[in-house]
């Protein structure tokens, strides 16, 4: 009798447990939340990475080779056109020096010879022994040899000193500012040997000068987006060194040829940046430029996270609520997107409740935590 009672009790408990599990499993395991479409503005942007650089920048190079004798400015100094930057002490080339010295000696010999003939013919002309024509020819040779001697001596001075006598501050040994602006860099120091700029050599840079009041943004955009922008497009430039500050800029250059970088073709762009007096913008700051590709005002949108895509056709669709935790599939036609909101051209209305398919209810989440 006792065994029957025990077995009966176990059977009742087992039935109760099975009924409880059945009731629990009959409930929907996930309760989905919903959202509706809304009216908003959509701005499609792209970001170009780059830097800000001066519009006008010049490298100052020497006109003669030699050694830096003195530097008169420092980096950061503001200079005007013609201001003295440095002086150079010329170290003459031995072969050129010997040739110039030989030319001077030759010119001196010719000068002495023509001078003697001139003085002799002058006396004879005054006595009427030689004709005027012969005297004037002698006088011309004398004056020509005098000029040749002067030229040879100047050439020798230029080779030895870098300038001829009487040139003053216009001498080639004086390095001057060729544009007005700020000294960005002086890569040489006193005693540095420098080379003049010529056909076969770019020459040594003495200083770099730039106008810091005129800055431009230089960056790159992907080939997929370069066709959507044009000259005159407004940019918003943000600098890595200056937080929470954006500078307006206007696109003025798009490269006609792209360059391949890491498997993608990039096109160089430039834009004039409008500065203010709040911050001092330094050359070479890293920068990002927001470029508006497309903009629509007051259009019907949904959150892009609500979209689903057909695995076979890749067609976008959403699930619209039709009853208590029941939904139907609706194919949608999309417009532009800003990465968060996407324009809906066809498929849903503002009244439709759209399933948040990738988010469970708070209640369900709490149950799972337990």
Coordinates of C-alpha atoms in Angstrom, one line a residue:
X1 CA 0.0 0.0 0.0
X2 CA 2.8 2.4 0.9
X3 CA 4.6 1.7 -2.3
X4 CA 1.5 2.6 -4.3
X5 CA 1.2 5.9 -2.5
X6 CA 4.8 6.7 -3.1
X7 CA 4.6 5.8 -6.8
X8 CA 1.4 7.8 -7.1
X9 CA 3.0 10.9 -5.5
X10 CA 6.1 10.6 -7.9
X11 CA 3.7 10.3 -10.9
X12 CA 1.8 13.4 -9.9
X13 CA 5.0 15.4 -9.4
X14 CA 6.3 14.2 -12.8
X15 CA 3.1 15.3 -14.5
X16 CA 3.3 18.7 -12.8
X17 CA 6.9 19.2 -13.9
X18 CA 6.0 18.3 -17.5
X19 CA 3.0 20.6 -17.5
X20 CA 5.2 23.5 -16.1
X21 CA 7.9 23.0 -18.9
X22 CA 5.2 22.8 -21.5
X23 CA 3.6 26.0 -20.4
X24 CA 7.0 27.7 -20.3
X25 CA 8.0 26.5 -23.8
X26 CA 4.6 27.6 -25.3
X27 CA 5.5 31.3 -24.5
X28 CA 7.5 33.2 -27.2
X29 CA 11.2 33.0 -26.2
X30 CA 11.8 36.6 -27.5
X31 CA 9.6 39.6 -27.4
X32 CA 10.6 42.1 -30.1
X33 CA 10.3 45.9 -29.7
X34 CA 9.3 48.2 -32.5
X35 CA 10.0 51.6 -33.9
X36 CA 8.3 53.9 -36.5
X37 CA 9.5 55.9 -39.4
X38 CA 10.1 59.7 -38.9
X39 CA 10.8 62.8 -40.9
X40 CA 14.3 64.3 -40.7
X41 CA 17.1 65.8 -42.8
X42 CA 19.7 63.4 -44.2
X43 CA 23.2 64.5 -45.2
X44 CA 25.5 62.0 -46.9
X45 CA 29.1 62.8 -46.2
X46 CA 32.6 61.5 -46.8
X47 CA 35.8 62.3 -44.9
X48 CA 39.0 63.1 -46.6
X49 CA 42.2 62.8 -44.5
X50 CA 45.2 65.0 -45.0
X51 CA 46.9 68.1 -43.6
X52 CA 46.9 71.9 -43.7
X53 CA 49.8 73.6 -45.4
X54 CA 50.6 77.2 -46.5
X55 CA 49.4 78.3 -49.9
X56 CA 52.6 80.2 -50.6
X57 CA 55.9 78.5 -49.5
X58 CA 59.4 79.1 -50.8
X59 CA 62.7 77.5 -50.3
X60 CA 65.5 80.0 -50.2
X61 CA 68.7 78.8 -51.9
X62 CA 72.2 80.4 -52.3
X63 CA 73.4 81.9 -55.5
X64 CA 77.0 80.9 -54.8
X65 CA 78.6 77.8 -53.2
X66 CA 80.5 78.3 -49.9
X67 CA 80.2 78.1 -46.2
X68 CA 77.5 79.8 -44.0
X69 CA 79.2 82.7 -42.4
X70 CA 76.3 84.1 -40.4
X71 CA 72.6 83.5 -39.9
X72 CA 70.5 86.6 -38.9
X73 CA 67.0 85.1 -38.3
X74 CA 65.5 82.3 -36.3
X75 CA 62.7 79.9 -37.0
X76 CA 59.3 81.5 -36.4
X77 CA 60.6 85.0 -37.3
X78 CA 58.5 87.2 -39.6
X79 CA 60.4 88.6 -42.6
X80 CA 59.7 90.9 -45.5
X81 CA 60.9 90.6 -49.1
X82 CA 64.6 91.6 -49.3
X83 CA 65.3 91.0 -45.5
X84 CA 68.8 89.6 -45.0
X85 CA 68.7 85.9 -43.9
X86 CA 72.3 84.8 -44.0
X87 CA 75.8 85.5 -45.5
X88 CA 78.1 83.1 -47.2
X89 CA 81.8 82.9 -47.3
X90 CA 83.0 81.7 -50.7
X91 CA 85.5 78.8 -50.9
X92 CA 86.9 79.3 -54.5
X93 CA 87.4 76.4 -56.8
X94 CA 91.1 76.0 -57.5
X95 CA 90.8 75.4 -61.2
X96 CA 88.5 78.4 -61.7
X97 CA 90.7 80.5 -59.5
X98 CA 93.9 79.7 -61.5
X99 CA 92.0 80.4 -64.8
X100 CA 90.7 83.7 -63.5
X101 CA 94.2 84.7 -62.3
X102 CA 95.6 83.8 -65.7
X103 CA 93.0 85.9 -67.4
X104 CA 93.9 88.9 -65.2
X105 CA 97.6 88.6 -66.1
X106 CA 96.9 88.4 -69.8
X107 CA 94.6 91.4 -69.6
X108 CA 97.3 93.3 -67.7
X109 CA 99.9 92.6 -70.4
X110 CA 97.6 93.7 -73.2
X111 CA 96.6 96.8 -71.2
X112 CA 100.3 97.8 -70.7
X113 CA 101.0 97.3 -74.4
X114 CA 98.1 99.3 -75.7
X115 CA 98.8 102.0 -73.1
X116 CA 102.3 102.4 -74.4
X117 CA 101.1 102.6 -78.0
X118 CA 98.4 105.1 -77.1
X119 CA 100.8 107.4 -75.3
X120 CA 103.3 107.2 -78.2
X121 CA 100.7 107.9 -81.0
X122 CA 99.2 110.7 -79.0
X123 CA 102.4 112.6 -79.0
X124 CA 103.0 111.9 -82.7
X125 CA 99.4 112.9 -83.5
X126 CA 99.9 116.2 -81.7
X127 CA 103.0 116.8 -83.8
X128 CA 101.1 115.9 -87.0
X129 CA 103.2 112.8 -87.7
X130 CA 100.3 110.3 -87.7
X131 CA 96.8 110.7 -89.0
X132 CA 93.7 111.1 -86.9
X133 CA 92.4 107.7 -88.1
X134 CA 95.5 105.9 -86.9
X135 CA 95.4 107.7 -83.5
X136 CA 91.7 106.9 -82.9
X137 CA 92.3 103.2 -83.7
X138 CA 95.1 103.2 -81.1
X139 CA 92.9 104.9 -78.6
X140 CA 90.1 102.4 -79.1
X141 CA 92.4 99.5 -78.5
X142 CA 93.6 101.1 -75.3
X143 CA 90.1 101.7 -73.9
X144 CA 89.1 98.1 -74.9
X145 CA 92.1 96.6 -73.1
X146 CA 91.3 98.7 -70.0
X147 CA 87.7 97.4 -70.0
X148 CA 88.9 93.8 -70.4
X149 CA 91.3 94.2 -67.5
X150 CA 88.5 95.5 -65.3
X151 CA 86.2 92.6 -66.3
X152 CA 88.9 90.0 -65.6
X153 CA 89.5 91.6 -62.2
X154 CA 85.8 91.5 -61.4
X155 CA 85.6 87.8 -62.4
X156 CA 88.5 87.0 -60.1
X157 CA 86.8 88.8 -57.2
X158 CA 83.5 86.9 -57.8
X159 CA 85.4 83.6 -57.7
X160 CA 87.3 84.5 -54.6
X161 CA 84.7 86.5 -52.6
X162 CA 81.4 85.7 -54.4
X163 CA 80.9 89.3 -55.5
X164 CA 82.7 92.1 -57.3
X165 CA 83.9 95.3 -55.6
X166 CA 81.2 97.9 -55.2
X167 CA 78.2 95.5 -55.3
X168 CA 77.4 96.1 -51.5
X169 CA 74.4 94.3 -50.2
X170 CA 73.4 93.1 -53.6
X171 CA 76.3 90.7 -53.6
X172 CA 75.6 87.0 -54.2
X173 CA 77.0 86.2 -50.8
X174 CA 73.9 87.8 -49.2
X175 CA 71.0 85.4 -48.9
X176 CA 67.7 87.4 -48.8
X177 CA 64.0 86.6 -48.3
X178 CA 62.2 86.2 -51.7
X179 CA 58.7 86.4 -50.2
X180 CA 57.2 87.9 -47.1
X181 CA 56.1 85.5 -44.4
X182 CA 57.2 83.3 -41.5
X183 CA 60.5 81.4 -41.3
X184 CA 59.3 77.8 -41.0
X185 CA 62.6 76.0 -41.0
X186 CA 66.3 76.8 -41.2
X187 CA 68.0 73.4 -41.9
X188 CA 71.6 74.8 -41.9
X189 CA 73.8 76.2 -39.2
X190 CA 76.8 78.5 -39.2
X191 CA 79.7 76.7 -40.8
X192 CA 77.5 74.5 -43.0
X193 CA 78.8 74.0 -46.5
X194 CA 76.2 75.0 -49.1
X195 CA 75.9 74.5 -52.9
X196 CA 74.4 77.0 -55.3
X197 CA 71.3 76.1 -57.4
X198 CA 72.1 75.4 -61.0
X199 CA 71.0 73.3 -63.9
X200 CA 72.5 70.0 -62.5
X201 CA 71.8 70.6 -58.8
X202 CA 68.8 71.8 -56.8
X203 CA 71.1 73.5 -54.3
X204 CA 71.1 73.6 -50.6
X205 CA 68.0 75.1 -48.8
X206 CA 69.0 77.9 -46.5
X207 CA 65.5 78.6 -45.2
X208 CA 61.8 77.9 -45.9
X209 CA 59.4 80.8 -45.8
X210 CA 55.6 80.7 -45.9
X211 CA 52.7 83.0 -45.6
X212 CA 50.9 81.6 -42.6
X213 CA 47.8 83.7 -43.1
X214 CA 46.8 81.7 -46.2
X215 CA 46.4 78.0 -45.6
X216 CA 45.0 75.2 -47.7
X217 CA 43.8 71.7 -46.9
X218 CA 45.5 68.9 -48.9
X219 CA 43.9 65.5 -48.7
X220 CA 42.8 62.4 -50.7
X221 CA 39.4 60.9 -51.6
X222 CA 38.5 57.5 -52.9
X223 CA 37.7 56.9 -56.6
X224 CA 34.1 55.9 -55.6
X225 CA 33.4 59.4 -54.3
X226 CA 35.6 61.7 -56.4
X227 CA 32.9 61.8 -59.1
X228 CA 30.4 63.2 -56.6
X229 CA 32.3 66.3 -55.7
X230 CA 33.3 69.4 -57.7
X231 CA 35.2 72.7 -57.4
X232 CA 33.4 75.0 -55.0
X233 CA 32.1 72.3 -52.7
X234 CA 32.0 73.5 -49.1
X235 CA 34.2 71.5 -46.7
X236 CA 34.4 71.5 -42.9
X237 CA 38.0 71.0 -41.8
X238 CA 38.8 69.8 -38.3
X239 CA 42.4 69.7 -37.0
X240 CA 43.9 67.0 -34.8
X241 CA 45.7 69.6 -32.7
X242 CA 42.6 71.8 -32.1
X243 CA 39.6 70.1 -30.5
X244 CA 36.0 71.1 -31.0
X245 CA 36.8 73.6 -33.7
X246 CA 36.0 73.4 -37.4
X247 CA 37.2 75.7 -40.1
X248 CA 35.2 76.3 -43.3
X249 CA 36.9 75.6 -46.6
X250 CA 36.1 75.6 -50.3
X251 CA 37.3 72.9 -52.7
X252 CA 39.4 74.4 -55.5
X253 CA 41.3 71.5 -57.0
X254 CA 40.7 67.8 -57.8
X255 CA 43.6 65.8 -59.3
X256 CA 42.9 64.6 -62.8
X257 CA 45.0 61.5 -62.1
X258 CA 44.7 59.1 -59.2
X259 CA 47.4 57.1 -57.3
X260 CA 47.0 53.6 -56.1
X261 CA 47.5 53.1 -52.3
X262 CA 46.9 49.8 -50.6
X263 CA 44.9 48.5 -53.5
X264 CA 42.6 51.6 -53.7
X265 CA 42.8 54.5 -56.1
X266 CA 43.0 57.9 -54.3
X267 CA 42.7 61.4 -55.8
X268 CA 44.4 64.4 -54.3
X269 CA 42.2 67.4 -53.5
X270 CA 42.9 70.9 -52.2
X271 CA 40.7 73.5 -50.6
X272 CA 41.2 77.1 -49.3
X273 CA 40.7 77.2 -45.5
X274 CA 39.2 80.3 -43.8
X275 CA 41.1 81.0 -40.6
X276 CA 40.4 83.2 -37.6
X277 CA 42.3 84.8 -34.8
X278 CA 41.2 82.3 -32.1
X279 CA 44.0 79.8 -32.7
X280 CA 47.4 79.9 -34.4
X281 CA 47.3 77.2 -37.1
X282 CA 50.7 75.7 -37.8
X283 CA 51.9 74.3 -41.1
X284 CA 51.6 70.5 -41.3
X285 CA 48.7 70.0 -38.8
X286 CA 46.9 66.7 -39.6
X287 CA 43.3 67.4 -40.6
X288 CA 40.1 65.7 -41.7
X289 CA 37.6 67.4 -44.1
X290 CA 33.9 66.6 -44.1
X291 CA 32.6 66.7 -47.6
X292 CA 28.8 66.9 -48.3
X293 CA 28.1 64.5 -51.2
X294 CA 24.3 64.7 -51.0
X295 CA 21.7 66.3 -48.8
X296 CA 17.9 66.0 -48.5
X297 CA 15.6 67.9 -46.1
X298 CA 12.4 66.6 -44.4
X299 CA 12.3 63.1 -45.9
X300 CA 10.8 59.9 -44.4
X301 CA 13.5 57.8 -42.7
X302 CA 14.1 54.9 -40.5
X303 CA 17.1 53.8 -38.5
X304 CA 19.5 51.9 -40.7
X305 CA 19.8 49.2 -38.0
X306 CA 16.2 48.2 -38.8
X307 CA 17.1 47.0 -42.3
X308 CA 17.5 43.3 -43.2
X309 CA 18.8 41.9 -46.5
X310 CA 17.7 38.9 -48.4
X311 CA 20.5 36.3 -48.4
X312 CA 20.0 35.4 -52.1
X313 CA 19.0 38.7 -53.8
X314 CA 20.5 41.1 -51.2
X315 CA 17.2 43.0 -51.4
X316 CA 16.5 45.2 -48.4
X317 CA 13.4 44.6 -46.3
X318 CA 11.9 45.3 -42.9
X319 CA 9.4 43.4 -40.8
X320 CA 6.2 45.3 -40.0
X321 CA 4.0 44.4 -37.0
X322 CA 0.6 42.9 -37.8
X323 CA -0.4 41.6 -34.4
X324 CA 0.8 40.6 -31.0
X325 CA 4.4 39.6 -31.7
X326 CA 3.6 38.8 -35.3
X327 CA 5.3 40.5 -38.2
X328 CA 5.2 40.5 -42.0
X329 CA 8.0 41.1 -44.4
X330 CA 8.0 44.3 -46.4
X331 CA 10.4 45.0 -49.2
X332 CA 11.6 48.7 -49.1
X333 CA 13.1 51.1 -51.6
X334 CA 16.0 53.1 -50.2
X335 CA 17.3 56.6 -50.8
X336 CA 20.4 58.3 -49.3
X337 CA 21.9 57.3 -46.0
X338 CA 24.1 59.1 -43.5
X339 CA 25.2 55.9 -41.9
X340 CA 22.6 56.1 -39.1
X341 CA 19.3 57.1 -40.8
X342 CA 18.3 56.0 -44.3
X343 CA 15.7 57.5 -46.5
X344 CA 12.6 55.3 -47.4
X345 CA 11.2 55.9 -50.9
X346 CA 8.7 53.1 -50.8
X347 CA 7.5 50.2 -48.6
X348 CA 6.5 51.7 -45.2
X349 CA 4.6 54.7 -43.7
X350 CA 5.0 56.7 -40.6
X351 CA 2.2 54.6 -38.9
X352 CA 3.9 51.2 -39.5
X353 CA 5.6 49.6 -36.4
X354 CA 8.9 48.2 -37.6
X355 CA 10.5 45.3 -35.8
X356 CA 13.9 45.8 -34.1
X357 CA 15.2 42.5 -35.2
X358 CA 18.6 42.6 -33.5
X359 CA 17.4 43.6 -30.0
X360 CA 15.5 41.6 -27.4
X361 CA 13.2 43.1 -24.8
X362 CA 14.4 44.2 -21.4
X363 CA 12.3 41.6 -19.8
X364 CA 13.8 38.8 -21.8
X365 CA 17.3 40.1 -21.1
X366 CA 16.6 40.1 -17.3
X367 CA 15.3 36.5 -17.5
X368 CA 18.4 35.4 -19.3
X369 CA 20.6 37.1 -16.6
X370 CA 18.7 35.2 -13.9

